[in-house]
PDB file of C-alpha atoms and ligand atoms in Angstrom:
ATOM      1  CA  UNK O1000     105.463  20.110 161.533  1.00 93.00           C
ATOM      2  CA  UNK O1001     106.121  20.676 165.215  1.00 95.00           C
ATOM      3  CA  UNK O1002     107.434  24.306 165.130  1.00 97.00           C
ATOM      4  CA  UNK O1003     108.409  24.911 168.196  1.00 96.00           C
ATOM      5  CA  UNK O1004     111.268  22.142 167.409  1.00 97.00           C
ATOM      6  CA  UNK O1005     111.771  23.542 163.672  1.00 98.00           C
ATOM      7  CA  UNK O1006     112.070  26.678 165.266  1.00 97.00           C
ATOM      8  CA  UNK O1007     115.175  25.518 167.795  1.00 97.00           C
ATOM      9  CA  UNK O1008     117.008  23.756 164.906  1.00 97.00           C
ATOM     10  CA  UNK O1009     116.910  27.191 162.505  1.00 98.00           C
ATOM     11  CA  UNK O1010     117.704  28.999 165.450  1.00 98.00           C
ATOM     12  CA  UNK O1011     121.385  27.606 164.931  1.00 97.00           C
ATOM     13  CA  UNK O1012     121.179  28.630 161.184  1.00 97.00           C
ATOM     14  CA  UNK O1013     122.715  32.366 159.911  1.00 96.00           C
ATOM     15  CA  UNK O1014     119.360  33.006 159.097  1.00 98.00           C
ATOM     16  CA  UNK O1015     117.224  36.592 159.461  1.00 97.00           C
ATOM     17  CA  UNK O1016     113.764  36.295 160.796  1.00 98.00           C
ATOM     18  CA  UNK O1017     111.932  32.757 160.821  1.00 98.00           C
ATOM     19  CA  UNK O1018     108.064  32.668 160.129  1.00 98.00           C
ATOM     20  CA  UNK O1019     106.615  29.299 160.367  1.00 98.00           C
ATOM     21  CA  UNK O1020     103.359  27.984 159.933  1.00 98.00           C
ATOM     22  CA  UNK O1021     101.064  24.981 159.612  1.00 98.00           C
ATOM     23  CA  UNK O1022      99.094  26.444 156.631  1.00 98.00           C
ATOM     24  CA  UNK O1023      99.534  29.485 154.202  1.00 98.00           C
ATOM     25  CA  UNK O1024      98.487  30.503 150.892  1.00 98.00           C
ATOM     26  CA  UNK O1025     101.988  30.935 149.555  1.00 98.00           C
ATOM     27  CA  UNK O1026     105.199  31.313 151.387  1.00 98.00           C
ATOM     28  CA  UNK O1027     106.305  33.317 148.088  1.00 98.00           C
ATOM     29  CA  UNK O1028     103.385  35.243 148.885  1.00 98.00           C
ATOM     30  CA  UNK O1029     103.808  35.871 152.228  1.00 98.00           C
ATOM     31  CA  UNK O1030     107.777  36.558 151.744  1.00 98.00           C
ATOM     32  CA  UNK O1031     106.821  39.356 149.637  1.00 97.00           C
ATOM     33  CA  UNK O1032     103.998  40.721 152.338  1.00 97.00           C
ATOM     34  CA  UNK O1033     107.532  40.385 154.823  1.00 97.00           C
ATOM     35  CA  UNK O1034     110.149  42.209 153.283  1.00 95.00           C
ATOM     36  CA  UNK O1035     107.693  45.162 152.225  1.00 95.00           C
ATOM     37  CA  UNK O1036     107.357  45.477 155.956  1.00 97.00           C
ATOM     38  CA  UNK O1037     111.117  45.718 156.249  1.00 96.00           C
ATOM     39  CA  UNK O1038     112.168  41.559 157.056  1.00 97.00           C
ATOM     40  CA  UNK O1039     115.984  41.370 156.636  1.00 97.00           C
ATOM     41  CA  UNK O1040     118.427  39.535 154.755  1.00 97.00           C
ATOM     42  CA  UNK O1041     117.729  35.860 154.700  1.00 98.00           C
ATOM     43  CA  UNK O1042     114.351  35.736 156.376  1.00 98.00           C
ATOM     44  CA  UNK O1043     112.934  32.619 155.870  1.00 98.00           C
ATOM     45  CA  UNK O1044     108.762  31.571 155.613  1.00 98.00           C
ATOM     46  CA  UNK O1045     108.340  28.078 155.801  1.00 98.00           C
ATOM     47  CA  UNK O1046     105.218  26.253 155.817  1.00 98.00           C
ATOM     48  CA  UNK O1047     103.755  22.771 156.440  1.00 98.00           C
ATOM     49  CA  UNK O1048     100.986  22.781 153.648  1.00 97.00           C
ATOM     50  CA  UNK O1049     100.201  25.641 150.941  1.00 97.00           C
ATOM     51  CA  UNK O1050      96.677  26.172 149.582  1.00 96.00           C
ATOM     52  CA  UNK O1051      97.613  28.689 146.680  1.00 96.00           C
ATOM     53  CA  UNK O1052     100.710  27.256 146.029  1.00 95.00           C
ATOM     54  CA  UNK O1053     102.779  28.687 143.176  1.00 95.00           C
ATOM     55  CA  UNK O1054     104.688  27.074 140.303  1.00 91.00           C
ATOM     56  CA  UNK O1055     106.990  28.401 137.214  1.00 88.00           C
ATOM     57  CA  UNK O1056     104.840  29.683 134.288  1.00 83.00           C
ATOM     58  CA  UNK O1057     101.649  30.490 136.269  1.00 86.00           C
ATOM     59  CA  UNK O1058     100.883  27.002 137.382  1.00 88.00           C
ATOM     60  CA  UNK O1059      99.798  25.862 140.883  1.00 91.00           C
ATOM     61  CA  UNK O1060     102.160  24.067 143.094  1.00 92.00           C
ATOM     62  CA  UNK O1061     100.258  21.589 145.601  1.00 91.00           C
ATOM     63  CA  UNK O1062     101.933  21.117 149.150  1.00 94.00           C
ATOM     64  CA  UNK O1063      99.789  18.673 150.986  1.00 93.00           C
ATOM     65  CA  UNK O1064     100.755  18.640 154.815  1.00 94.00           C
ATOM     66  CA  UNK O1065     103.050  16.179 156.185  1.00 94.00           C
ATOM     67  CA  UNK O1066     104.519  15.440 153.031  1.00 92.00           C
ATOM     68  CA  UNK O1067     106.581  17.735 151.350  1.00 95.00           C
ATOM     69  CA  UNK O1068     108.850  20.875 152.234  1.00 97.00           C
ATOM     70  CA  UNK O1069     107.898  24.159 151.332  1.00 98.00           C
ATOM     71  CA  UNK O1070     109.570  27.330 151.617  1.00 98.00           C
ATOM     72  CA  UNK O1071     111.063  30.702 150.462  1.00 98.00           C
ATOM     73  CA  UNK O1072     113.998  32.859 151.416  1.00 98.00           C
ATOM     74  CA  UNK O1073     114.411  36.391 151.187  1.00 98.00           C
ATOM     75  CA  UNK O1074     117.502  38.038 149.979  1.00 97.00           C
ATOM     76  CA  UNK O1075     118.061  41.781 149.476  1.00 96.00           C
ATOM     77  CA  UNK O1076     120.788  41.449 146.742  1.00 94.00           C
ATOM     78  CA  UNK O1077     123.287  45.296 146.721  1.00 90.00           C
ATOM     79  CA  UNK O1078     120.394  47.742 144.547  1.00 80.00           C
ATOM     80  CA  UNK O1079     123.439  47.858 141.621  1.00 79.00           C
ATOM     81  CA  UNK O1080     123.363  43.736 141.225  1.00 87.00           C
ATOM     82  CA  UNK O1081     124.144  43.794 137.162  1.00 86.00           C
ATOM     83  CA  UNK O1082     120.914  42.690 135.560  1.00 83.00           C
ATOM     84  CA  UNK O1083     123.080  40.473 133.245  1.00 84.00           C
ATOM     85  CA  UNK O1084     123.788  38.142 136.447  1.00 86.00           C
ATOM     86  CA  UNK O1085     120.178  37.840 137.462  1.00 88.00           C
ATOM     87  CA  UNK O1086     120.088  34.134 136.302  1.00 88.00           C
ATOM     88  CA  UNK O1087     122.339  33.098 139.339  1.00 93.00           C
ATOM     89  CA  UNK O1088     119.473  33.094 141.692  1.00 94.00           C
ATOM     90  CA  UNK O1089     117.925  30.598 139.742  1.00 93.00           C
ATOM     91  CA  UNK O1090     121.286  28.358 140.335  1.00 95.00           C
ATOM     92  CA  UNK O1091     121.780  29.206 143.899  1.00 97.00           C
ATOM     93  CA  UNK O1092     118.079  28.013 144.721  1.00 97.00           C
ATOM     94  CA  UNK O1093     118.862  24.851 142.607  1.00 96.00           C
ATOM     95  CA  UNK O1094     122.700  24.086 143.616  1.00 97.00           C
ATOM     96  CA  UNK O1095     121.070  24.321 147.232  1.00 98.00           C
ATOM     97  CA  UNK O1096     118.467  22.115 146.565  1.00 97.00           C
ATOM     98  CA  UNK O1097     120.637  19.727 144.318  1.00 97.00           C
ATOM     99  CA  UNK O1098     123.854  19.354 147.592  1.00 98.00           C
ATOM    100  CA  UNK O1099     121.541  19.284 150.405  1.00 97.00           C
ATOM    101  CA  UNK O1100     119.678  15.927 147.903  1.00 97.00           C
ATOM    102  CA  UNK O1101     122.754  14.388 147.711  1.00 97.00           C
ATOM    103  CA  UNK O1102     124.196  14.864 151.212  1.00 96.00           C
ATOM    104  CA  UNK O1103     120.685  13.877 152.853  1.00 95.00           C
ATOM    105  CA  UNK O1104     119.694  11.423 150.565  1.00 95.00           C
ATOM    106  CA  UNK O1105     123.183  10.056 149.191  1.00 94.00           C
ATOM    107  CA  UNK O1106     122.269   9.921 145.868  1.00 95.00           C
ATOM    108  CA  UNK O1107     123.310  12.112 142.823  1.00 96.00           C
ATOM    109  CA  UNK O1108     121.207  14.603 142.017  1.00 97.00           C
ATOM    110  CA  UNK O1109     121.186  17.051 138.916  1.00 97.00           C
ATOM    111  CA  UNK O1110     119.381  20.188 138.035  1.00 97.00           C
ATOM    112  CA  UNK O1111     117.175  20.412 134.324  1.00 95.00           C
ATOM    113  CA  UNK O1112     118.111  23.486 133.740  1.00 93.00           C
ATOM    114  CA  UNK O1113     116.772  26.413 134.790  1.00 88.00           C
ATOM    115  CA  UNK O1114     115.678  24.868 138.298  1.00 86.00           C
ATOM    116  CA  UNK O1115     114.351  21.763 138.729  1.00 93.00           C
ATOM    117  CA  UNK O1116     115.792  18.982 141.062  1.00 96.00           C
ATOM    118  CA  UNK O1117     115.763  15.815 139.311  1.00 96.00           C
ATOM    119  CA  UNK O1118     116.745  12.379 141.264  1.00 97.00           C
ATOM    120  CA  UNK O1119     116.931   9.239 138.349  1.00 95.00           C
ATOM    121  CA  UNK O1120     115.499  11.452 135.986  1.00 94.00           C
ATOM    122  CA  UNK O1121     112.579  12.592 137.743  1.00 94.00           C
ATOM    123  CA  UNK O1122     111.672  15.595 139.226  1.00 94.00           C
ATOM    124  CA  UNK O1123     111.664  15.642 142.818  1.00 95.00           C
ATOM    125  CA  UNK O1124     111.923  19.326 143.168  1.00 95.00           C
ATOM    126  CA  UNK O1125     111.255  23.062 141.867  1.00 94.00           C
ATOM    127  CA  UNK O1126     112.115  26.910 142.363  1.00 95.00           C
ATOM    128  CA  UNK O1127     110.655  29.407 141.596  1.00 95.00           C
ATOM    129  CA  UNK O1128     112.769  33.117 142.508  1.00 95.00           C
ATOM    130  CA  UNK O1129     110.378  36.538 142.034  1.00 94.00           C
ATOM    131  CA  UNK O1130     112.492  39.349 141.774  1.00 92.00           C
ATOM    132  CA  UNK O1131     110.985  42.491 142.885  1.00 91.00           C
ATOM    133  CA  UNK O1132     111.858  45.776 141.772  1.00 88.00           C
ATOM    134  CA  UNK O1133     111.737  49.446 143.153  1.00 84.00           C
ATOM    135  CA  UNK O1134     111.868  51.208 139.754  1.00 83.00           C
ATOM    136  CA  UNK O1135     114.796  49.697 138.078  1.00 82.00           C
ATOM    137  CA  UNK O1136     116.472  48.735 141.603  1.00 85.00           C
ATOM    138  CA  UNK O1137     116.544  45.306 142.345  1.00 88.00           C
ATOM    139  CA  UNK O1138     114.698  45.304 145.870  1.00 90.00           C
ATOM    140  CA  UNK O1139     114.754  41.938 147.101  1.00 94.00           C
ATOM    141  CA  UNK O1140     114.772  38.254 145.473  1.00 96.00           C
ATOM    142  CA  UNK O1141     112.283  35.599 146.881  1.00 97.00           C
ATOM    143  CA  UNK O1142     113.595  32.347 146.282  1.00 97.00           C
ATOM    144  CA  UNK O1143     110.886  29.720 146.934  1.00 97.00           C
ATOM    145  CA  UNK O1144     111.625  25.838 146.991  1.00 97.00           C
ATOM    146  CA  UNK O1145     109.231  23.247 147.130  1.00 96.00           C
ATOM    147  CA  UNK O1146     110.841  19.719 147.613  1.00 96.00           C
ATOM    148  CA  UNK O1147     108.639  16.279 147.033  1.00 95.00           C
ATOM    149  CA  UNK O1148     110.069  14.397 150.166  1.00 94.00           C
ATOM    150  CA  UNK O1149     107.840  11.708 151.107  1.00 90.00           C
ATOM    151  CA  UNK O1150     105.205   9.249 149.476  1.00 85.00           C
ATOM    152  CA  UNK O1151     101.994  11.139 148.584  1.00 79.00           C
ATOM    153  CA  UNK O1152     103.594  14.448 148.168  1.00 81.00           C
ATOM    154  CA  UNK O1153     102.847  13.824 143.931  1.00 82.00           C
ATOM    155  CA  UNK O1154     100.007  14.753 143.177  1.00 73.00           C
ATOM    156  CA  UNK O1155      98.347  13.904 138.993  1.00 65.00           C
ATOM    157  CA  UNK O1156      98.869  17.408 138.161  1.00 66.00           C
ATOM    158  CA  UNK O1157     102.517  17.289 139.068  1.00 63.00           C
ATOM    159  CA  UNK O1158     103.137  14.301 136.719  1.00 59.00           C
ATOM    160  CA  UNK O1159     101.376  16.460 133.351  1.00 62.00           C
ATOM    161  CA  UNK O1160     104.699  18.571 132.845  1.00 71.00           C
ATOM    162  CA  UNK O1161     107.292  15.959 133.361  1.00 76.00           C
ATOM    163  CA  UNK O1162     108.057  12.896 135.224  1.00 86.00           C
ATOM    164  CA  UNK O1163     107.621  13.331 138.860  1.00 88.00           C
ATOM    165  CA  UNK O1164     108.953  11.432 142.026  1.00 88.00           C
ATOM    166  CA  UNK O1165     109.571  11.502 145.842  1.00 92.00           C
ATOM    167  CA  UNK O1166     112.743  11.747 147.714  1.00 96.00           C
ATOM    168  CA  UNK O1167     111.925   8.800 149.606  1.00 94.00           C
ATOM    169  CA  UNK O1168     110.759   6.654 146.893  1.00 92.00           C
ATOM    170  CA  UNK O1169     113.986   7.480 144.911  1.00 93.00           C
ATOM    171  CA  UNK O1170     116.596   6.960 147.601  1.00 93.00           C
ATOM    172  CA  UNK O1171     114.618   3.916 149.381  1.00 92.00           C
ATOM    173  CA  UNK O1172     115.410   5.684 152.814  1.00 92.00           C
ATOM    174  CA  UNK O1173     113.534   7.880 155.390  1.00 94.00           C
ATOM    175  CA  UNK O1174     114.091  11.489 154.828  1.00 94.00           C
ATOM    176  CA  UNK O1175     113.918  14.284 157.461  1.00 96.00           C
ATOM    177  CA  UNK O1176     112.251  17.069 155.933  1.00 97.00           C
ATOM    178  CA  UNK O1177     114.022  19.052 159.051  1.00 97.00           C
ATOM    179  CA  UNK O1178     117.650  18.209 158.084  1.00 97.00           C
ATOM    180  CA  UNK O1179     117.112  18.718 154.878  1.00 97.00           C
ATOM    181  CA  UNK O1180     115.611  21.948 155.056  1.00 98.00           C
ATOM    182  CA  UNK O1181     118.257  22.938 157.043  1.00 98.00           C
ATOM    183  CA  UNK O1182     121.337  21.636 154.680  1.00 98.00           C
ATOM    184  CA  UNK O1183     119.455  23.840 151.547  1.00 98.00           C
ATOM    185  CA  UNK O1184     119.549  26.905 153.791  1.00 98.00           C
ATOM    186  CA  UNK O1185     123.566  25.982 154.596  1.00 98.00           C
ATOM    187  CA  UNK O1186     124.177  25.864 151.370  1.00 98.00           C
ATOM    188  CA  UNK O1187     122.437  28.983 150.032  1.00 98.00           C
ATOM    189  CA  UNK O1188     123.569  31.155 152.761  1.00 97.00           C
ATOM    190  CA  UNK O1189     127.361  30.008 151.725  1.00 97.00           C
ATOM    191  CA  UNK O1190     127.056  30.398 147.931  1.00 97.00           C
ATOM    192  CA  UNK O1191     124.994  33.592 148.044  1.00 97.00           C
ATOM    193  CA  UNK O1192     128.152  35.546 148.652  1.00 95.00           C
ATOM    194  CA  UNK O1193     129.979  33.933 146.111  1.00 96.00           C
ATOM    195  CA  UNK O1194     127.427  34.356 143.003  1.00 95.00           C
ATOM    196  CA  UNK O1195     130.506  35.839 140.904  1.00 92.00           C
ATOM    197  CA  UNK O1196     132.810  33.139 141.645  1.00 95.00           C
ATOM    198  CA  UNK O1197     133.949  30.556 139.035  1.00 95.00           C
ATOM    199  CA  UNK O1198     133.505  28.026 141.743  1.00 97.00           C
ATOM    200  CA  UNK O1199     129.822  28.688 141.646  1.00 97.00           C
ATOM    201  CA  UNK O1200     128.865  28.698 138.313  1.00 96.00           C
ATOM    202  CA  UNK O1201     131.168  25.489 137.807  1.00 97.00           C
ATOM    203  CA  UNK O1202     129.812  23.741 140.440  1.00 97.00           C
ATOM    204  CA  UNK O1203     126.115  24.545 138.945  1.00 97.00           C
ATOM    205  CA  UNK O1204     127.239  23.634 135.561  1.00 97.00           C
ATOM    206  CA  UNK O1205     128.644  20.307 137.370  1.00 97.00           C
ATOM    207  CA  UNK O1206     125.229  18.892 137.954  1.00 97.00           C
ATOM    208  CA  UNK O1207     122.978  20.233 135.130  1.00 97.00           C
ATOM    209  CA  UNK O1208     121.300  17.641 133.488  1.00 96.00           C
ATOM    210  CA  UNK O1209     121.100  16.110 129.624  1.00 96.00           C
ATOM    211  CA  UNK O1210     124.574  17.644 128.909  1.00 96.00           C
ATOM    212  CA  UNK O1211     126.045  16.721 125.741  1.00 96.00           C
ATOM    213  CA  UNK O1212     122.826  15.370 124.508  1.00 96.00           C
ATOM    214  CA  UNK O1213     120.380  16.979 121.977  1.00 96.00           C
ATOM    215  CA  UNK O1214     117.261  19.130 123.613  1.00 95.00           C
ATOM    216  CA  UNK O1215     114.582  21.183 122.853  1.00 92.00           C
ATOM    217  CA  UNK O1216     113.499  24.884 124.332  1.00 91.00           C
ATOM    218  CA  UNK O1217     109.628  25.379 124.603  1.00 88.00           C
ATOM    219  CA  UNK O1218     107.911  28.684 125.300  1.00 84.00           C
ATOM    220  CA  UNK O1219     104.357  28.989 125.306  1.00 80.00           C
ATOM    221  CA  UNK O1220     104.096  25.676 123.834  1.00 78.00           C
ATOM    222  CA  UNK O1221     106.027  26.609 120.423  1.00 87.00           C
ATOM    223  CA  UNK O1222     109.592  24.872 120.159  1.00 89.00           C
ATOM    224  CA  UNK O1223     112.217  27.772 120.330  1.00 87.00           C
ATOM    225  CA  UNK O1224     115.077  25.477 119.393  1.00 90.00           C
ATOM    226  CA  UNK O1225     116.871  22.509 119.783  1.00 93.00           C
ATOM    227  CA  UNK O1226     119.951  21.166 119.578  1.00 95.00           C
ATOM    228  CA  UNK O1227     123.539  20.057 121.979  1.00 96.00           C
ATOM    229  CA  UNK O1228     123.024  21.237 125.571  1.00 97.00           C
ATOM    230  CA  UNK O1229     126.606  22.167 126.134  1.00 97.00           C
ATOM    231  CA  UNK O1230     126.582  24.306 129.705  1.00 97.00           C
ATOM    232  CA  UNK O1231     126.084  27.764 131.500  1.00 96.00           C
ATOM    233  CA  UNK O1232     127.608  30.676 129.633  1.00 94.00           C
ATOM    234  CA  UNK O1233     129.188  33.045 132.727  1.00 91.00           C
ATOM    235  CA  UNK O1234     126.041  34.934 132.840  1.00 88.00           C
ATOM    236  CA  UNK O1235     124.663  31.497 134.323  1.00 90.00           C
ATOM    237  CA  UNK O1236     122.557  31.611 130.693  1.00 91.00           C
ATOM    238  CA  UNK O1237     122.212  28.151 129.114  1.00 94.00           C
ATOM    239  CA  UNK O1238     123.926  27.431 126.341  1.00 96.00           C
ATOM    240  CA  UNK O1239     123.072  25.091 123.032  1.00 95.00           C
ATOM    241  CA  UNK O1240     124.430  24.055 119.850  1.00 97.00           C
ATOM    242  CA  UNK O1241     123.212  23.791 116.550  1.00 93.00           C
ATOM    243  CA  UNK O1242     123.876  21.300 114.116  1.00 90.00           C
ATOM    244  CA  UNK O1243     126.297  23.836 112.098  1.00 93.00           C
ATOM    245  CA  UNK O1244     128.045  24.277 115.039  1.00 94.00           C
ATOM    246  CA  UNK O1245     126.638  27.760 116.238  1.00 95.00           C
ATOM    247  CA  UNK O1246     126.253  28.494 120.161  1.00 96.00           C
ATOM    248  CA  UNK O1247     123.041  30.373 121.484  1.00 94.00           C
ATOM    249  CA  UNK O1248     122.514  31.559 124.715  1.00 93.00           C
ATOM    250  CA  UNK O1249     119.110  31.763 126.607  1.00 91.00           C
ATOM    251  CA  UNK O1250     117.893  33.310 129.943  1.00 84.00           C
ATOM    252  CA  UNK O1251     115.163  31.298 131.706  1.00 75.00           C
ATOM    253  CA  UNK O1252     112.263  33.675 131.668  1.00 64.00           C
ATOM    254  CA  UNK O1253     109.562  31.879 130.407  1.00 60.00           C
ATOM    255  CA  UNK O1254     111.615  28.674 128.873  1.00 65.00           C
ATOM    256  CA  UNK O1255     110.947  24.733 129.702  1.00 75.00           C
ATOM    257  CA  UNK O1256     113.875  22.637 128.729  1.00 77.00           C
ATOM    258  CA  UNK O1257     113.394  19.072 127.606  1.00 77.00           C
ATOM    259  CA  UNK O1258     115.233  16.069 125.857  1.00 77.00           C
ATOM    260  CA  UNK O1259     114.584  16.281 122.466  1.00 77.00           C
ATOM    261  CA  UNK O1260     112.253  13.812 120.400  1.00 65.00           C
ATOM    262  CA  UNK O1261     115.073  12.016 118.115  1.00 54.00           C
TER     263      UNK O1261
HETATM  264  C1  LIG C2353     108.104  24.850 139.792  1.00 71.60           C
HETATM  265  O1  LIG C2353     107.140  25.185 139.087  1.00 71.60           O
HETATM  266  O2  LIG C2353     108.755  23.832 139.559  1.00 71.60           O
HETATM  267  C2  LIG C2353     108.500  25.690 140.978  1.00 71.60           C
HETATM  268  C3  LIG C2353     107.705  25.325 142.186  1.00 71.60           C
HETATM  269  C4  LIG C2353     108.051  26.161 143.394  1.00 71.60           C
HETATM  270  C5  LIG C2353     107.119  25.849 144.554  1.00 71.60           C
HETATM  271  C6  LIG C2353     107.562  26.522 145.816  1.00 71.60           C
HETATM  272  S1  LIG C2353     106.788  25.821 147.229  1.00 71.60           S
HETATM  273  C7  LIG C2353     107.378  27.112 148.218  1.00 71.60           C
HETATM  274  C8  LIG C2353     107.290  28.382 147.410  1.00 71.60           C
HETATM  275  N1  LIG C2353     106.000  29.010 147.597  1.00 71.60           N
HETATM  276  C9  LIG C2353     105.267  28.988 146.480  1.00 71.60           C
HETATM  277  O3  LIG C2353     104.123  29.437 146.370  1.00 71.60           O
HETATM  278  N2  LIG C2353     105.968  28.398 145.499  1.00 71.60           N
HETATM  279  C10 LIG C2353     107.289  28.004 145.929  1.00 71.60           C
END
């Protein structure tokens, strides 16, 4: 990563303060280390390898330099944000992710619900968002992306959850990690604004993956249910439909989504 260039391009970007680096633990972590010493509204930590990497559900997220993209934005969301509406950050980090794909790499993208990128079915793509609290204030939102651009970025562990791919591979072009980088942040900065609109939640439930088709909720490794994926509720919850014909809504918390074993 040649900052000093990275560095001019953001500059250009609405962005709060940039902190970039060749090698970090986290940038989730470090996000969180920033806005407890006061780093505005969309400050962005961006980094060209992680070495504690972290993934949904307590699992490790391997960035190896050169290879992928792998950042987090910080967002200080109004203290009263409803709590009912806290599952849009998980679609504005995964909209994002899922335009700037299909702009960059011209090919259609979708998001397996809650966040994951998926190109031709695989997973090229993840977010994880911390939300961190002062007593029952919302206090600021890390939204952390880590994107699988080019060959070698997969790594075996990344295949054990689901089937795993590279932006390169997929699309058969060269990718700029730069450009795309910079098209997620467009889009985030332009949606986070309009988290309440119909146009946002409709867009997010435009791309969501294995709608209309049967699939099964895990947690902790137990099936929660399964049935017809049918869309987002307006709370940005995910909707399914039982074989009677009875809707349930879940949050994401701890939930993997997956097509279901017919
Ligand atoms: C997932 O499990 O799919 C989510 C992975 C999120 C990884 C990104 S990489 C940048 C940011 N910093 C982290 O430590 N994790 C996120």
């Amino acid at each position: 990563m040649d900052i000093n260039c990275w560095k001019h391009r953001l500059e250009e970007l609405p962005l709060g303060d940039l902190h970039l680096y060749q090698e970090l633990g986290s940038t989730n972590q470090k996000a969180e280390e920033l806005f407890q010493q006061g780093a505005p509204q969309f400050t962005l930590v961006a980094a060209d390898s992680q070495t504690k990497g972290r993934g949904r559900q307590g699992r490790s997220w391997i960035t190896r330099p050169g290879k992928a993209l792998a950042f987090s934005l910080i967002l200080h969301p109004p203290s009263d944000f409803p709590a009912e509406r806290l599952e849009m950050f998980s679609g504005l980090g995964a909209l994002a992710l899922a335009e700037a794909v299909q702009a960059e790499c011209g090919v259609p993208a979708q998001i397996k619900w809650p966040n994951d990128v998926l190109v031709e079915g695989k997973k090229v793509a993840g977010v994880l968002v911390e939300l961190h609290w002062s007593g029952t204030d919302i206090q600021a939102v890390v939204i952390g992306v880590g994107i699988n651009v080019h060959k070698g970025s997969i790594t075996k562990t990344d295949q054990l959850n689901f089937p795993a791919g590279s932006l390169e591979e997929l699309c058969g072009k060269k990718v700029s990690r730069l450009d795309l980088l910079c098209r997620t942040l467009q889009s985030m900065c332009s949606w986070y604004p309009r988290l309440a609109e119909e146009a946002f939640l409709s867009s997010w439930d435009s791309c969501l993956a294995f709608k209309g088709e049967q699939v099964e909720l895990q947690a902790g490794g137990t099936i929660l249910d399964r049935g017809e994926l049918v869309g987002l509720a307006s709370s940005g919850c995910l909707v399914l439909r039982s074989r009677t014909g009875e809707e349930r809504e879940y949050n994401s918390g701890e939930i993997r989504l997956r097509r279901a074993n017919l």
